[in-house]
Tab-separated table of C-alpha atoms and ligand atoms in Angstrom:
chain	number	residue	atom	x	y	z
A	1	MET	CA	5.052	9.040	-22.879
A	2	ASP	CA	1.907	9.900	-21.852
A	3	GLN	CA	1.430	13.089	-19.980
A	4	ILE	CA	0.608	13.219	-16.033
A	5	ILE	CA	-2.636	15.683	-15.589
A	6	SER	CA	-2.950	15.007	-11.793
A	7	PRO	CA	-3.075	18.355	-9.640
A	8	ALA	CA	-0.394	16.385	-7.349
A	9	LEU	CA	2.438	18.379	-8.681
A	10	ASP	CA	0.596	21.368	-9.143
A	11	GLN	CA	1.561	24.684	-6.551
A	12	ASP	CA	-1.685	26.127	-6.871
A	13	PHE	CA	-3.556	22.870	-5.827
A	14	ILE	CA	-1.143	22.035	-3.044
A	15	ALA	CA	-1.612	25.989	-1.833
A	16	SER	CA	-5.603	25.481	-1.894
A	17	GLU	CA	-5.493	22.092	0.005
A	18	ASN	CA	-3.001	24.095	2.649
A	19	ALA	CA	-5.357	27.361	3.135
A	20	ALA	CA	-7.777	25.549	5.404
A	21	LEU	CA	-5.057	24.039	7.654
A	22	THR	CA	-2.670	26.926	7.698
A	23	ALA	CA	-4.274	28.723	10.760
A	24	GLY	CA	-4.153	25.888	12.971
A	25	VAL	CA	-0.654	24.688	12.181
A	26	GLU	CA	0.630	28.397	12.812
A	27	GLU	CA	-1.641	28.051	16.461
A	28	ASP	CA	0.110	24.864	17.195
A	29	TYR	CA	3.417	26.326	16.377
A	30	ASP	CA	3.696	29.340	18.087
A	31	ALA	CA	2.245	27.635	21.257
A	32	LEU	CA	5.223	24.811	21.053
A	33	GLY	CA	7.658	27.617	20.550
A	34	ARG	CA	6.761	29.406	23.611
A	35	ALA	CA	7.102	25.868	25.321
A	36	LEU	CA	10.474	24.965	23.711
A	37	ASP	CA	11.783	28.327	24.990
A	38	ARG	CA	11.087	27.652	28.117
A	39	ARG	CA	13.518	24.420	27.874
A	40	GLY	CA	15.614	26.904	26.146
A	41	ILE	CA	14.962	25.530	22.508
A	42	ASP	CA	15.070	27.853	19.710
A	43	ILE	CA	11.935	26.053	17.518
A	44	GLU	CA	13.510	27.961	14.512
A	45	ALA	CA	16.462	26.137	14.533
A	46	ILE	CA	14.756	22.862	14.749
A	47	THR	CA	12.487	23.672	12.069
A	48	ARG	CA	15.292	24.850	9.926
A	49	ALA	CA	17.305	21.652	10.503
A	50	VAL	CA	14.106	19.679	9.748
A	51	ALA	CA	13.218	21.527	6.686
A	52	ALA	CA	17.041	20.575	5.190
A	53	PHE	CA	16.868	17.172	6.313
A	54	ALA	CA	16.594	14.716	3.081
A	55	VAL	CA	16.084	10.949	2.825
A	56	ALA	CA	16.092	9.457	-0.906
A	57	ALA	CA	13.173	7.510	-2.117
A	58	PRO	CA	13.965	3.771	-3.690
A	59	SER	CA	12.880	3.616	-7.026
A	60	TRP	CA	11.605	0.060	-6.407
A	61	ALA	CA	9.263	1.077	-3.531
A	62	VAL	CA	6.340	2.365	-5.974
A	63	GLY	CA	5.205	-0.630	-6.906
A	64	SER	CA	3.013	-3.249	-5.004
A	65	GLY	CA	5.520	-5.339	-3.560
A	66	GLY	CA	5.364	-9.245	-2.998
A	67	THR	CA	5.025	-11.688	-0.299
A	68	ARG	CA	6.963	-14.945	-0.774
A	69	PHE	CA	3.342	-16.049	-1.555
A	70	ALA	CA	1.746	-13.724	-3.795
A	71	ARG	CA	1.366	-10.603	-5.216
A	72	PHE	CA	-1.563	-7.998	-5.744
A	73	PRO	CA	-1.185	-5.452	-8.019
A	74	MET	CA	-2.672	-2.323	-7.854
A	75	GLY	CA	-4.054	0.266	-10.634
A	76	GLY	CA	-1.486	2.749	-11.864
A	77	GLU	CA	1.545	0.579	-11.203
A	78	PRO	CA	4.802	2.286	-12.782
A	79	ARG	CA	5.511	0.686	-15.840
A	80	ASN	CA	9.469	1.877	-16.195
A	81	ILE	CA	11.755	4.240	-14.566
A	82	PHE	CA	10.237	7.407	-16.113
A	83	ASP	CA	6.726	6.571	-14.366
A	84	LYS	CA	8.395	5.675	-11.172
A	85	LEU	CA	10.326	9.153	-11.346
A	86	GLU	CA	6.888	10.417	-11.716
A	87	ASP	CA	5.307	8.843	-8.316
A	88	CYS	CA	8.582	9.650	-6.519
A	89	ALA	CA	7.997	13.311	-7.890
A	90	VAL	CA	4.511	13.449	-6.282
A	91	VAL	CA	6.132	11.828	-2.882
A	92	ASN	CA	8.420	14.862	-2.802
A	93	ARG	CA	6.146	17.391	-4.040
A	94	LEU	CA	3.705	16.646	-1.218
A	95	ALA	CA	5.822	15.680	1.808
A	96	GLY	CA	8.630	17.772	0.971
A	97	ALA	CA	11.358	15.294	2.354
A	98	THR	CA	12.711	13.128	-0.847
A	99	PRO	CA	14.353	15.533	-3.123
A	100	THR	CA	16.350	12.100	-4.617
A	101	VAL	CA	16.049	8.834	-5.823
A	102	SER	CA	17.782	5.872	-5.553
A	103	LEU	CA	18.031	3.695	-8.510
A	104	HIS	CA	18.541	-0.010	-9.128
A	105	PHE	CA	20.033	-1.601	-11.643
A	106	PRO	CA	19.601	-3.094	-14.118
A	107	TRP	CA	15.721	-2.760	-13.049
A	108	ASP	CA	15.935	0.850	-13.749
A	109	GLU	CA	18.479	0.997	-17.344
A	110	VAL	CA	17.857	2.640	-19.922
A	111	ASP	CA	19.379	3.689	-22.866
A	112	ASP	CA	19.874	7.648	-22.560
A	113	TYR	CA	21.411	8.473	-18.790
A	114	LYS	CA	21.568	12.355	-20.135
A	115	GLY	CA	17.669	11.949	-20.866
A	116	LEU	CA	16.553	10.480	-17.432
A	117	THR	CA	18.573	12.867	-15.429
A	118	GLU	CA	16.517	15.795	-17.720
A	119	PHE	CA	13.602	13.970	-16.851
A	120	ALA	CA	14.216	13.786	-13.203
A	121	GLY	CA	15.230	17.112	-13.254
A	122	ALA	CA	12.530	18.454	-14.653
A	123	LEU	CA	10.103	17.029	-11.778
A	124	GLY	CA	12.318	18.249	-9.610
A	125	LEU	CA	14.118	15.027	-8.526
A	126	GLY	CA	17.919	14.189	-8.361
A	127	PHE	CA	19.776	10.856	-7.682
A	128	ASP	CA	20.814	9.132	-4.839
A	129	VAL	CA	23.424	5.876	-4.275
A	130	VAL	CA	22.567	3.105	-6.724
A	131	ASN	CA	21.948	-0.022	-5.873
A	132	SER	CA	23.278	-3.352	-8.183
A	133	ASN	CA	21.430	-6.617	-8.104
A	134	THR	CA	22.720	-9.899	-8.353
A	135	PHE	CA	20.811	-12.000	-5.983
A	136	GLN	CA	18.038	-13.180	-9.161
A	137	ASP	CA	18.800	-13.725	-12.893
A	138	HIS	CA	18.126	-11.747	-15.754
A	139	PRO	CA	16.797	-13.652	-18.454
A	140	GLY	CA	17.945	-12.064	-21.455
A	141	ASN	CA	20.240	-9.917	-20.371
A	142	ALA	CA	23.408	-10.217	-22.171
A	143	LEU	CA	26.031	-9.237	-19.472
A	144	HIS	CA	24.261	-11.743	-17.254
A	145	PRO	CA	24.552	-15.021	-18.898
A	146	LEU	CA	25.545	-17.104	-15.941
A	147	SER	CA	23.009	-17.994	-12.912
A	148	TYR	CA	23.366	-16.305	-9.595
A	149	LYS	CA	21.213	-19.447	-8.011
A	150	TYR	CA	24.704	-20.518	-6.140
A	151	GLY	CA	25.535	-16.429	-5.299
A	152	SER	CA	27.657	-13.723	-7.207
A	153	LEU	CA	30.244	-12.180	-5.654
A	154	SER	CA	31.470	-14.992	-3.643
A	155	HIS	CA	30.531	-17.686	-6.010
A	156	THR	CA	32.979	-20.787	-6.037
A	157	ASP	CA	32.917	-20.295	-10.226
A	158	PRO	CA	35.337	-17.877	-11.032
A	159	ALA	CA	33.426	-16.880	-14.154
A	160	VAL	CA	30.200	-16.036	-12.273
A	161	ARG	CA	32.313	-14.083	-9.610
A	162	ALA	CA	33.680	-12.026	-12.717
A	163	GLN	CA	30.065	-11.905	-14.095
A	164	ALA	CA	29.069	-9.917	-10.587
A	165	VAL	CA	32.285	-7.888	-10.394
A	166	ALA	CA	31.582	-6.311	-13.712
A	167	HIS	CA	27.742	-5.970	-13.254
A	168	ASN	CA	28.574	-3.860	-10.154
A	169	ILE	CA	31.716	-1.653	-11.954
A	170	HIS	CA	28.934	-1.433	-14.583
A	171	CYS	CA	26.433	0.148	-11.588
A	172	ALA	CA	29.199	2.499	-10.752
A	173	GLU	CA	29.634	4.017	-14.199
A	174	LEU	CA	25.869	4.284	-14.453
A	175	ALA	CA	26.264	6.143	-11.100
A	176	ALA	CA	29.033	8.684	-12.497
A	177	LYS	CA	26.887	9.110	-15.428
A	178	ILE	CA	23.523	10.497	-13.581
A	179	GLY	CA	25.496	12.057	-10.619
A	180	ALA	CA	25.183	9.508	-7.751
A	181	PRO	CA	27.623	9.396	-5.095
A	182	ALA	CA	27.875	5.556	-4.039
A	183	LEU	CA	26.847	1.957	-4.567
A	184	THR	CA	25.149	-0.329	-2.448
A	185	ILE	CA	26.106	-3.648	-2.760
A	186	TRP	CA	23.489	-5.956	-1.120
A	187	LEU	CA	23.928	-9.616	-2.343
A	188	GLY	CA	21.716	-13.036	-1.144
A	189	ASP	CA	25.086	-14.981	-1.037
A	190	GLY	CA	24.811	-17.960	1.382
A	191	SER	CA	23.532	-21.501	1.981
A	192	ASN	CA	20.583	-22.749	3.047
A	193	PHE	CA	22.325	-26.356	4.809
A	194	PRO	CA	24.979	-26.517	7.129
A	195	GLY	CA	27.952	-27.873	5.045
A	196	GLN	CA	26.928	-26.435	1.829
A	197	SER	CA	29.510	-23.559	1.956
A	198	ASN	CA	32.586	-22.978	3.697
A	199	PHE	CA	32.320	-19.874	5.602
A	200	THR	CA	35.979	-18.466	5.284
A	201	ARG	CA	36.263	-19.321	1.492
A	202	ALA	CA	33.008	-17.672	1.061
A	203	PHE	CA	33.906	-14.510	3.017
A	204	GLU	CA	37.630	-14.034	1.132
A	205	ARG	CA	36.217	-14.559	-2.179
A	206	TYR	CA	33.709	-11.989	-1.378
A	207	ILE	CA	36.099	-9.249	-0.035
A	208	ASP	CA	38.523	-10.415	-2.868
A	209	SER	CA	35.812	-9.287	-5.508
A	210	VAL	CA	34.527	-6.454	-3.666
A	211	THR	CA	38.421	-5.169	-3.571
A	212	THR	CA	38.567	-5.537	-7.522
A	213	VAL	CA	35.598	-3.187	-7.715
A	214	TYR	CA	36.707	-0.858	-5.622
A	215	ALA	CA	39.862	-1.089	-7.763
A	216	ALA	CA	37.999	-0.398	-10.904
A	217	VAL	CA	35.506	2.794	-9.300
A	218	PRO	CA	37.051	6.314	-9.367
A	219	GLY	CA	38.463	8.048	-6.578
A	220	GLY	CA	36.069	9.536	-4.053
A	221	PHE	CA	33.287	7.070	-5.177
A	222	LYS	CA	32.065	5.399	-2.201
A	223	LEU	CA	31.018	1.640	-1.902
A	224	PHE	CA	28.386	0.700	0.615
A	225	LEU	CA	28.058	-2.893	1.817
A	226	GLU	CA	24.407	-4.109	2.894
A	227	HIS	CA	24.401	-6.801	5.392
A	228	LYS	CA	21.312	-9.058	6.121
A	229	MET	CA	20.589	-11.964	8.637
A	230	TYR	CA	19.190	-14.451	6.730
A	231	GLU	CA	16.666	-14.235	3.391
A	232	PRO	CA	17.123	-15.561	0.431
A	233	ALA	CA	19.807	-17.444	2.366
A	234	PHE	CA	18.249	-19.366	5.497
A	235	TYR	CA	21.251	-21.018	7.093
A	236	SER	CA	24.283	-18.473	6.618
A	237	THR	CA	24.640	-15.315	4.841
A	238	VAL	CA	28.113	-14.227	3.952
A	239	ILE	CA	27.384	-10.806	5.089
A	240	GLN	CA	24.712	-11.561	7.824
A	241	ASP	CA	25.755	-9.149	10.072
A	242	TRP	CA	27.626	-5.458	10.875
A	243	GLY	CA	30.718	-7.594	12.076
A	244	SER	CA	31.072	-9.077	8.856
A	245	SER	CA	30.243	-6.154	6.988
A	246	LEU	CA	32.965	-3.986	9.253
A	247	LEU	CA	35.427	-6.653	8.366
A	248	ALA	CA	34.881	-6.265	4.803
A	249	ALA	CA	34.442	-2.814	4.720
A	250	GLN	CA	38.265	-2.464	6.522
A	251	ALA	CA	39.772	-4.805	4.253
A	252	VAL	CA	38.815	-3.220	1.465
A	253	GLY	CA	39.715	0.499	1.782
A	254	ASP	CA	38.857	3.837	3.117
A	255	ASN	CA	35.875	4.538	0.563
A	256	CYS	CA	34.118	1.197	1.590
A	257	LEU	CA	31.703	1.611	4.016
A	258	CYS	CA	28.576	-0.186	6.334
A	259	LEU	CA	25.051	0.164	5.128
A	260	VAL	CA	22.711	-0.287	7.976
A	261	ASP	CA	19.135	-1.165	6.834
A	262	LEU	CA	17.005	-1.506	9.674
A	263	GLY	CA	15.105	-4.473	8.877
A	264	HIS	CA	18.318	-7.099	8.425
A	265	HIS	CA	18.622	-7.724	12.041
A	266	ALA	CA	17.307	-10.623	14.710
A	267	PRO	CA	14.678	-8.913	16.706
A	268	ASN	CA	15.663	-7.378	20.029
A	269	VAL	CA	19.280	-6.261	18.243
A	270	ASN	CA	20.512	-3.071	19.552
A	271	ILE	CA	20.263	-1.017	16.419
A	272	GLU	CA	21.034	1.731	17.853
A	273	MET	CA	24.180	0.384	19.416
A	274	ILE	CA	25.587	-0.327	16.144
A	275	VAL	CA	25.220	2.680	14.873
A	276	ALA	CA	27.261	4.165	17.491
A	277	ARG	CA	30.190	1.414	17.024
A	278	LEU	CA	30.124	2.131	13.341
A	279	VAL	CA	30.049	5.965	13.710
A	280	HIS	CA	33.447	5.216	16.072
A	281	ALA	CA	34.880	3.005	13.476
A	282	GLY	CA	34.288	5.982	10.762
A	283	LYS	CA	32.258	3.574	8.914
A	284	LEU	CA	29.009	4.333	8.960
A	285	ALA	CA	27.654	4.490	4.803
A	286	GLY	CA	24.093	5.528	5.920
A	287	PHE	CA	20.846	3.613	6.227
A	288	HIS	CA	17.790	1.549	4.675
A	289	PHE	CA	14.967	2.839	6.780
A	290	ASN	CA	11.831	0.604	7.236
A	291	ASP	CA	10.218	-1.140	10.389
A	292	SER	CA	9.293	-4.766	11.578
A	293	LYS	CA	8.073	-7.119	14.127
A	294	TYR	CA	9.951	-10.223	12.583
A	295	GLY	CA	12.412	-10.016	9.687
A	296	ASP	CA	12.751	-8.101	6.506
A	297	ASP	CA	9.415	-6.996	6.595
A	298	ASP	CA	10.034	-3.504	4.697
A	299	LEU	CA	6.908	-1.770	6.507
A	300	ASP	CA	6.954	1.782	6.867
A	301	ALA	CA	9.532	3.364	9.022
A	302	GLY	CA	8.437	4.079	12.692
A	303	ALA	CA	5.297	1.897	11.983
A	304	ILE	CA	6.109	-0.483	14.524
A	305	GLU	CA	8.926	0.750	17.028
A	306	PRO	CA	9.308	4.727	16.380
A	307	TYR	CA	11.087	4.723	19.794
A	308	ARG	CA	13.812	2.648	18.084
A	309	LEU	CA	13.742	4.820	15.244
A	310	PHE	CA	14.430	7.869	17.627
A	311	LEU	CA	17.085	5.920	19.159
A	312	VAL	CA	19.089	5.584	16.257
A	313	PHE	CA	18.869	9.246	15.473
A	314	ASN	CA	19.636	10.317	19.146
A	315	GLU	CA	22.833	8.269	17.987
A	316	LEU	CA	23.099	10.322	14.863
A	317	VAL	CA	22.590	13.883	16.370
A	318	ASP	CA	25.004	12.882	19.301
A	319	ALA	CA	27.675	12.132	16.681
A	320	GLU	CA	26.647	15.147	14.780
A	321	TYR	CA	26.967	17.119	18.574
A	322	ARG	CA	30.502	15.462	18.604
A	323	LYS	CA	31.799	16.379	15.250
A	324	ALA	CA	32.432	12.790	14.568
A	325	PRO	CA	35.237	12.956	12.120
A	326	GLY	CA	33.702	12.225	8.485
A	327	PHE	CA	30.320	11.796	9.886
A	328	ALA	CA	27.964	11.940	6.413
A	329	PRO	CA	25.529	9.195	6.675
A	330	SER	CA	23.227	8.629	3.450
A	331	TYR	CA	19.516	8.487	4.267
A	332	MET	CA	17.225	6.150	2.056
A	333	LEU	CA	13.841	4.542	2.752
A	334	ASP	CA	13.986	0.932	1.306
A	335	GLN	CA	10.179	-0.700	2.045
A	336	SER	CA	7.896	-2.944	0.094
A	337	HIS	CA	4.163	-1.854	0.200
A	338	ASN	CA	1.618	-4.660	-0.334
A	339	VAL	CA	-1.606	-3.308	1.375
A	340	THR	CA	-1.353	0.213	1.228
A	341	ASP	CA	-0.660	2.616	-1.994
A	342	PRO	CA	3.050	2.955	-2.248
A	343	ILE	CA	2.845	7.094	-2.527
A	344	GLU	CA	0.908	7.097	0.879
A	345	SER	CA	3.671	4.938	2.637
A	346	LEU	CA	6.693	6.708	1.453
A	347	MET	CA	5.538	9.970	2.251
A	348	THR	CA	4.251	8.657	5.943
A	349	SER	CA	7.996	7.086	6.100
A	350	ALA	CA	9.721	10.073	4.730
A	351	VAL	CA	7.587	12.107	7.845
A	352	GLU	CA	8.359	9.611	10.328
A	353	VAL	CA	12.124	9.656	9.414
A	354	GLN	CA	11.923	13.509	9.830
A	355	ARG	CA	9.757	13.173	13.201
A	356	ALA	CA	12.709	10.832	14.741
A	357	TYR	CA	15.524	13.524	13.301
A	358	ALA	CA	13.143	16.525	14.993
A	359	GLN	CA	12.560	14.463	18.354
A	360	ALA	CA	16.476	13.575	18.536
A	361	LEU	CA	17.266	17.154	17.928
A	362	LEU	CA	15.377	18.272	21.235
A	363	VAL	CA	17.588	16.056	23.263
A	364	ASP	CA	19.183	18.181	26.133
A	365	ARG	CA	22.425	16.960	25.432
A	366	ALA	CA	24.755	18.573	28.158
A	367	ALA	CA	22.203	17.753	30.664
A	368	LEU	CA	22.396	13.887	29.206
A	369	GLU	CA	26.037	13.771	29.512
A	370	GLY	CA	25.728	15.130	32.998
A	371	PHE	CA	23.694	12.315	34.196
A	372	GLN	CA	25.669	9.883	32.240
A	373	ASP	CA	28.719	11.385	34.362
A	374	ALA	CA	26.674	11.019	37.372
A	375	ASN	CA	25.547	7.502	37.187
A	376	ASP	CA	21.707	8.707	37.211
A	377	PRO	CA	19.861	6.508	35.102
A	378	MET	CA	16.416	7.793	35.521
A	379	MET	CA	17.087	11.235	34.579
A	380	ALA	CA	19.422	10.536	31.732
A	381	SER	CA	16.426	8.099	30.634
A	382	GLN	CA	13.772	10.705	31.646
A	383	THR	CA	16.103	13.487	29.061
A	384	LEU	CA	15.270	11.058	26.352
A	385	LYS	CA	11.842	10.623	27.007
A	386	ARG	CA	11.046	14.131	27.307
A	387	ALA	CA	12.512	14.649	23.786
A	388	PHE	CA	10.331	11.569	22.415
A	389	THR	CA	7.237	12.470	23.900
A	390	THR	CA	7.537	16.052	22.782
A	391	ASP	CA	4.711	16.354	19.782
A	392	VAL	CA	6.842	17.868	17.303
A	393	GLN	CA	4.098	17.575	14.500
A	394	PRO	CA	3.881	21.609	14.026
A	395	ILE	CA	7.565	21.769	13.340
A	396	LEU	CA	6.993	19.321	10.770
A	397	ALA	CA	3.840	20.835	9.235
A	398	MET	CA	5.296	23.967	9.408
A	399	ALA	CA	8.632	22.666	7.775
A	400	ARG	CA	6.030	21.519	4.696
A	401	LEU	CA	4.158	24.631	4.301
A	402	ARG	CA	7.297	26.815	4.191
A	403	LYS	CA	8.842	24.368	1.497
A	404	ASP	CA	5.475	24.422	-0.575
A	405	ALA	CA	4.647	20.980	0.339
A	406	ALA	CA	1.575	19.696	1.884
A	407	ILE	CA	0.625	20.341	5.329
A	408	ASP	CA	-1.078	16.811	5.094
A	409	PRO	CA	0.755	14.833	2.583
A	410	VAL	CA	-2.072	11.856	2.494
A	411	GLY	CA	-5.083	14.057	2.743
A	412	ALA	CA	-3.620	16.540	-0.516
A	413	TYR	CA	-2.911	13.117	-2.283
A	414	ARG	CA	-5.980	11.643	-1.772
A	415	ALA	CA	-7.972	14.848	-2.816
A	416	SER	CA	-5.426	14.929	-5.889
A	417	GLY	CA	-7.135	11.921	-7.557
A	418	TYR	CA	-3.342	10.682	-8.754
A	419	ARG	CA	-3.566	7.395	-8.126
A	420	SER	CA	-6.936	7.448	-10.460
A	421	ALA	CA	-5.455	9.277	-12.958
A	422	VAL	CA	-2.569	7.282	-13.580
A	423	THR	CA	-4.729	4.483	-13.681
A	424	ARG	CA	-6.234	5.519	-16.541
A	425	ILE	CA	-3.122	5.980	-18.332
A	426	ARG	CA	-1.289	2.714	-16.936
A	427	PRO	CA	-3.033	-0.393	-17.908
A	428	ALA	CA	-2.736	-3.198	-15.130
A	429	LYS	CA	-0.171	-5.380	-14.697
A	430	ALA	CA	-1.529	-9.246	-14.674
A	431	GLY	CA	0.342	-11.630	-12.491
A	432	GLY	CA	0.360	-13.207	-9.191
A	433	SER	CA	3.863	-14.083	-8.741
A	434	GLY	CA	5.788	-13.609	-5.409
A	435	GLY	CA	9.021	-11.869	-5.172
A	436	ILE	CA	10.116	-8.447	-3.832
A	437	VAL	CA	8.739	-6.367	-6.825
B	1	RM4	C1	16.991	-6.298	0.060
B	1	RM4	C2	17.694	-5.093	0.280
B	1	RM4	C3	18.299	-4.411	-0.732
B	1	RM4	C4	17.380	-4.047	-1.734
B	1	RM4	C5	16.354	-5.368	-2.181
B	1	RM4	C6	15.362	-4.811	-2.676
B	1	RM4	O1	16.144	-6.973	0.677
B	1	RM4	O2	17.312	-4.367	1.117
B	1	RM4	O3	18.523	-3.267	-0.254
B	1	RM4	O4	18.179	-3.523	-3.075
B	1	RM4	O5	16.131	-6.024	-0.636
B	2	MN	MN1	18.045	-2.779	1.914
B	3	MN	MN1	15.859	-5.469	2.693
């Protein structure tokens, strides 16, 4: 394997990039500390919580994404999971918030998982929840001889269902090899035309298949069901909403939970309320963070609706504050980058997710509860707005500085020349086909 010779991973380089910015960060941090102190908030407690906050990077997001129409490859695209991990290490090194990577199988399959885990460990990375893939065919893969064109876990043909079940069990086995705690199942099963599929029978077949997977995985290992309103199916999707997801998770068992991908809802859906309902049901698996204006746009977190991201975190911090039983969501990014450098986008998203968390930690929960009980909507909404409009940038920068990450991750990344370095090492991939990766 070629050796990356970029300074992006080098501590001295990051320290030298930080040097010119440190005095400004300290000054802003002290000023914010005094302002928060007047509100009865200890800035150090917030900074510690932010520094401890982590969100997994998706292995599939470090290459250029595509639209349905085209894909425009960039220089230095990762050729395999090892290259992807190197890119993810840069994201983590500079932004200091993504110490784990979420793998996608069979895209990321290798022969030697011990070697893969050691390779990741040497880059300072671990593994988070893994993902299965029965939303496309895998030509040449002996484990997938049958086509998923008409579905997978809910397919009418028991042989295709069995193949999809076996793949998910296989993914859980791979997860165990790399120390990943759960498997997320998202599938494209659905229909394009009214009448094409029987809603009830397809849902029952799906539950039956997931129950078979669940019975085969070790106790304590979790299955996350990911709903998505539409795409690739454009009329109906078997697990199209949180209601279907919750019904299925409840039917399958205690360790089967519901994963919320922010881009998988109709516009205007109140996602933060879905979060509250899943917390109530003890079934919130976690998130795929991204942002969107229309559909599953997979834009950077907080790029379009930062207030919505804050409101989601407001529910999460509220659950923490109320000590909701069993509350331990997994956080992952899930994005596709068509016009930006994926490393820059992933760092930006990680920072935005941390920002929403920091803002939500600033909400005066006792005051909010008082305003809610007193039916004072003006003061209640102002309590949220006050937290949201507080500029927490000095907290985020200080948390990064203390972790030896970059105060300005994108600035340091550009100064490092990493993209040009990997472009020299990794030959450009030809091709202009559409598709997610
Ligand atoms: C889907 C969904 C899944 C992800 C794939 C690549 O839309 O969000 O989580 O695994 O894309
Ligand atoms: Mn997703
Ligand atoms: Mn998606």
